[in-house]
Coordinates of C-alpha atoms in Angstrom, one line a residue:
M1 CA 8.1 -10.8 39.0
E2 CA 6.1 -7.6 37.5
P3 CA 2.9 -9.1 34.7
T4 CA 3.2 -7.4 31.5
V5 CA 0.3 -5.5 30.8
G6 CA -0.1 -5.5 26.8
T7 CA -3.1 -5.9 25.0
T8 CA -3.1 -8.3 21.5
P9 CA -3.6 -5.4 18.8
P10 CA -5.3 -5.6 15.3
R11 CA -3.6 -8.2 13.0
V12 CA -2.6 -6.9 9.7
M13 CA -0.5 -8.9 7.0
T14 CA 1.7 -7.3 4.0
I15 CA 1.9 -10.0 1.5
A16 CA 5.0 -8.6 -0.4
G17 CA 8.5 -8.1 -1.4
T18 CA 11.5 -7.0 0.5
D19 CA 13.5 -3.8 0.3
S20 CA 17.5 -4.0 1.5
G21 CA 17.3 -0.6 1.7
G22 CA 14.6 -0.3 4.3
G23 CA 12.5 2.5 2.7
A24 CA 9.7 0.5 0.7
G25 CA 8.1 -2.7 0.6
I26 CA 7.6 -4.9 3.6
A27 CA 9.8 -2.9 5.5
A28 CA 7.7 0.4 5.3
D29 CA 4.8 -1.3 6.0
L30 CA 5.8 -2.9 9.6
R31 CA 7.1 0.5 10.2
A32 CA 3.5 2.1 9.1
F33 CA 1.8 -0.8 10.7
A34 CA 3.2 0.1 14.2
A35 CA 2.8 3.6 13.8
C36 CA -0.7 2.8 13.0
G37 CA -1.1 0.7 16.5
V38 CA -1.7 -2.9 14.8
H39 CA 0.3 -5.8 14.9
G40 CA 2.1 -6.9 11.4
C41 CA 2.8 -10.0 10.6
L42 CA 4.2 -10.8 6.9
A43 CA 4.4 -13.3 4.0
V44 CA 7.4 -12.4 2.0
C45 CA 6.4 -12.8 -2.3
A46 CA 10.1 -11.6 -3.4
V47 CA 13.4 -10.3 -2.3
T48 CA 15.0 -7.5 -3.6
V49 CA 18.9 -5.8 -3.6
Q50 CA 18.4 -2.1 -4.1
N51 CA 19.1 0.8 -2.3
S52 CA 18.6 4.1 -2.3
V53 CA 19.4 4.5 -5.9
G54 CA 17.6 2.0 -7.6
V55 CA 16.9 -2.1 -7.4
T56 CA 19.5 -4.4 -8.7
G57 CA 18.7 -7.6 -8.6
V58 CA 15.2 -9.5 -7.4
H59 CA 14.9 -13.3 -6.3
T60 CA 11.3 -14.3 -6.4
V61 CA 10.2 -17.0 -3.2
P62 CA 8.9 -20.3 -4.3
V63 CA 4.9 -20.0 -4.2
D64 CA 4.1 -23.4 -1.9
T65 CA 6.5 -20.8 0.6
I66 CA 4.1 -17.8 0.1
T67 CA 0.9 -20.2 0.3
G68 CA 2.1 -21.4 3.6
Q69 CA 2.7 -18.1 5.4
I70 CA -0.4 -16.8 4.7
A71 CA -2.1 -19.8 5.6
T72 CA -0.2 -21.0 9.1
V73 CA -0.3 -17.1 10.4
A74 CA -4.0 -16.4 9.4
S75 CA -4.7 -20.1 11.5
D76 CA -3.0 -19.4 14.2
I77 CA -2.5 -15.4 14.2
G78 CA -6.0 -14.4 12.7
L79 CA -5.9 -11.6 10.8
Q80 CA -8.0 -8.3 10.9
A81 CA -6.9 -7.0 7.4
A82 CA -4.0 -7.7 4.2
K83 CA -2.6 -5.8 1.8
T84 CA -0.8 -6.6 -1.1
G85 CA 3.1 -5.1 -2.2
M86 CA 5.2 -6.4 -4.7
L87 CA 4.3 -9.3 -6.4
A88 CA 7.0 -10.0 -9.0
N89 CA 5.0 -12.6 -11.7
A90 CA 1.3 -13.3 -12.7
E91 CA 1.7 -17.1 -11.0
I92 CA 2.7 -15.3 -7.9
I93 CA -0.3 -12.8 -8.2
G94 CA -2.3 -16.2 -8.9
T95 CA -1.1 -17.8 -5.6
V96 CA -1.7 -14.8 -3.6
A97 CA -5.9 -14.9 -4.8
R98 CA -5.8 -18.4 -4.0
A99 CA -4.2 -18.5 -0.4
C100 CA -6.6 -15.3 -0.2
D101 CA -10.1 -17.0 -0.8
E102 CA -8.7 -20.3 1.0
N103 CA -7.7 -18.0 4.6
G104 CA -11.2 -15.6 4.0
I105 CA -9.2 -12.5 2.9
G106 CA -10.5 -9.9 0.4
A107 CA -13.9 -8.2 -0.3
G108 CA -16.9 -9.8 0.6
L109 CA -15.3 -12.3 2.9
A110 CA -14.1 -11.6 6.8
T111 CA -10.8 -10.3 6.1
P112 CA -10.8 -7.0 4.1
L113 CA -7.8 -6.9 1.2
V114 CA -6.1 -3.8 -0.1
V115 CA -4.7 -4.3 -3.0
D116 CA -1.0 -1.9 -4.0
P117 CA -0.7 -3.0 -7.5
V118 CA 3.1 -2.4 -7.7
A119 CA 3.4 -2.3 -11.6
A120 CA 6.0 0.8 -11.9
S121 CA 9.0 2.1 -10.7
M122 CA 9.5 5.3 -9.0
H123 CA 10.1 6.8 -12.5
G124 CA 7.2 5.6 -14.4
D125 CA 9.1 2.4 -15.9
P126 CA 7.0 -1.0 -15.9
L127 CA 7.9 -3.9 -13.7
L128 CA 5.9 -6.1 -14.5
A129 CA 5.6 -8.3 -17.7
A130 CA 2.0 -8.3 -19.4
E131 CA 0.7 -11.8 -18.5
A132 CA 0.9 -9.9 -14.9
L133 CA -0.7 -7.1 -15.3
D134 CA -3.5 -9.2 -16.4
A135 CA -3.1 -11.1 -13.5
Y136 CA -3.9 -8.2 -11.4
R137 CA -7.0 -7.1 -13.7
H138 CA -8.7 -10.2 -13.9
T139 CA -7.7 -11.8 -10.6
L140 CA -7.0 -9.6 -8.0
F141 CA -8.6 -6.6 -8.3
P142 CA -12.3 -8.5 -8.2
R143 CA -11.0 -9.7 -4.6
A144 CA -10.1 -6.1 -3.5
T145 CA -11.5 -4.3 -1.2
L146 CA -10.4 -1.4 -2.1
V147 CA -7.3 -1.1 -4.8
T148 CA -4.5 2.1 -4.5
P149 CA -2.9 2.7 -8.2
N150 CA -0.7 5.9 -8.8
L151 CA -1.0 7.2 -12.3
D152 CA 2.0 5.4 -14.0
E153 CA 0.4 2.1 -12.9
I154 CA -2.9 3.3 -13.7
R155 CA -1.2 3.9 -17.3
L156 CA 0.0 -0.1 -17.6
L157 CA -3.4 -1.3 -16.2
V158 CA -6.3 0.3 -18.1
E159 CA -4.1 2.8 -20.4
H160 CA -5.7 5.9 -19.2
D161 CA -2.5 8.5 -19.2
V162 CA -4.0 11.3 -16.5
H163 CA -3.1 14.9 -16.4
D164 CA -6.1 16.5 -14.7
R165 CA -8.9 16.1 -12.2
D166 CA -11.0 15.3 -14.9
G167 CA -8.1 12.7 -16.2
Q168 CA -8.4 10.7 -12.4
Y169 CA -12.3 10.2 -12.1
A170 CA -12.1 8.7 -15.6
A171 CA -9.6 5.9 -14.3
A172 CA -11.4 5.5 -11.4
K173 CA -14.4 4.3 -13.5
A174 CA -12.3 2.4 -15.6
L175 CA -10.4 0.5 -12.8
H176 CA -13.4 0.0 -11.0
A177 CA -14.7 -2.1 -13.6
L178 CA -12.4 -4.5 -13.4
G179 CA -14.1 -5.7 -10.1
P180 CA -12.7 -3.9 -6.8
R181 CA -15.0 -2.8 -4.1
A182 CA -13.4 0.7 -4.5
V183 CA -10.6 2.4 -6.1
L184 CA -8.2 5.3 -4.8
V185 CA -6.6 7.3 -7.3
K186 CA -4.0 8.8 -6.3
G187 CA -2.9 12.2 -7.3
G188 CA 0.8 12.6 -5.8
H189 CA 2.6 12.3 -9.2
L190 CA -0.3 14.9 -10.8
T191 CA 2.5 17.2 -10.7
D192 CA 0.6 19.8 -12.9
D193 CA -1.6 20.1 -10.1
T194 CA -0.5 22.8 -8.2
D195 CA -3.5 23.2 -5.6
G196 CA -2.3 20.2 -3.6
C197 CA -2.1 16.7 -4.3
L198 CA -6.1 15.3 -4.3
D199 CA -6.7 11.4 -3.8
L200 CA -9.6 10.4 -5.7
L201 CA -11.7 7.1 -4.1
Y202 CA -14.5 5.9 -5.6
D203 CA -16.9 3.0 -5.3
G204 CA -19.0 2.8 -8.2
D205 CA -21.4 4.9 -6.8
T206 CA -19.7 7.9 -4.5
A207 CA -16.9 9.6 -6.0
V208 CA -14.9 11.4 -2.6
E209 CA -12.4 14.2 -3.0
L210 CA -9.3 13.8 -0.3
P211 CA -7.4 16.9 -0.9
G212 CA -3.8 17.5 0.9
P213 CA -0.6 19.5 0.7
R214 CA 2.1 19.2 -1.5
F215 CA 5.7 18.5 -0.4
D216 CA 8.6 19.5 -2.2
T217 CA 10.8 16.6 -1.5
G218 CA 11.9 14.1 -4.1
H219 CA 12.2 11.5 -0.6
T220 CA 9.0 9.9 -1.3
H221 CA 10.7 6.2 -1.4
G222 CA 7.5 4.1 0.2
G223 CA 5.0 6.1 0.1
G224 CA 2.8 4.1 -1.8
D225 CA 3.5 1.4 0.5
S226 CA 3.3 3.1 3.6
L227 CA -0.5 4.4 2.7
A228 CA -2.1 1.2 1.4
A229 CA -0.3 -0.4 4.6
A230 CA -1.9 2.8 7.1
I231 CA -5.5 2.4 5.1
A232 CA -5.0 -1.5 6.2
S233 CA -4.1 -0.4 9.6
G234 CA -7.7 2.0 9.8
L235 CA -9.9 -1.3 8.4
A236 CA -8.0 -3.6 10.8
R237 CA -8.9 -1.2 13.4
G238 CA -12.7 -1.1 12.3
M239 CA -13.4 1.6 10.8
E240 CA -15.6 1.4 7.4
L241 CA -13.6 2.2 4.2
E242 CA -14.0 6.0 3.9
A243 CA -12.8 6.9 7.2
A244 CA -10.0 3.9 7.2
V245 CA -8.5 6.0 3.7
R246 CA -8.8 9.2 5.5
F247 CA -7.0 8.0 8.1
G248 CA -4.5 6.8 6.1
K249 CA -4.1 9.9 4.1
R250 CA -3.4 11.6 7.4
Y251 CA -0.3 9.7 8.3
I252 CA 1.0 9.6 4.8
V253 CA 0.8 13.5 4.5
E254 CA 2.8 13.5 7.8
A255 CA 5.6 11.1 6.7
V256 CA 5.7 12.6 3.5
R257 CA 6.4 16.0 5.9
H258 CA 8.6 14.0 7.9
A259 CA 10.6 12.5 5.1
Y260 CA 14.6 12.2 5.6
P261 CA 17.5 12.0 3.1
L262 CA 18.9 8.1 2.7
G263 CA 22.2 7.6 0.7
A264 CA 22.6 9.5 -2.6
G265 CA 19.1 9.1 -3.8
H266 CA 15.6 8.9 -3.0
G267 CA 15.1 8.6 0.7
P268 CA 11.8 7.3 2.2
V269 CA 9.0 8.9 4.0
S270 CA 9.0 9.0 8.0
P271 CA 6.7 7.1 10.4
L272 CA 8.8 8.5 13.5
W273 CA 6.7 11.6 13.1
A274 CA 4.0 9.0 15.0
V275 CA 6.5 7.8 17.8
R276 CA 7.2 9.2 21.2
P277 CA 10.7 9.9 21.8
W278 CA 11.1 7.9 25.5
W279 CA 14.3 8.0 24.8
D280 CA 14.5 11.6 26.0
D281 CA 12.3 10.9 28.6
G282 CA 15.2 10.9 31.2
D283 CA 14.4 7.4 32.7

């Protein structure tokens, strides 16, 4: 019998919700993890009923099941990074924060934590009640190695309506004041910026501008999830924070460049650019 030759890669957990259409949420995270060379683990917090057009139903997972998923993986498999996605309500946000504390996940602990505060739909509509936004601000953000809000989420979280690069800087400072180690203010929704898509990384002392191209596509479903997952993968691979963010930026630029249509609505960003087409080898 021929022996296997695999080497255990870094392990990253996504703590988030599902997308039955496969474009965003845990599906996008796991696709990004694989493309970035890490093993993906998961803690399902909510199950959504959705397709390319929208979400028509959400079923939340019991909090003891969420806690159990995180603890049982961390204690056996071990984690080099974790990221959050859709956390549907204040109770789940608090549960995740406590579970992270108990398992060494978060800024200043053994396992870095990337918080993608999913609080607005693709169209900018609020997805969370006021108490859940407060839970993000006061419970989860202070535990985060990095938070990665888009401009609609920034408007909900710190009441900054960002229209230009000066606004990005102001928003970064307001978000950092809530306690995360660093903030990435994403510029993908800054459509007035015709020079490209600028993301801003801010750690309280230094601001780093991360420019990138802007593509003429409506197929960006799962882009925020995928970027946060790629950054978490970089952290798991031992990169310093800025290097991990640059790693994630490189991944998402190509994922958007190769985005594809799906269904009648918004198609997903694609990890397939990073996959070698082994099926064309002729073997």
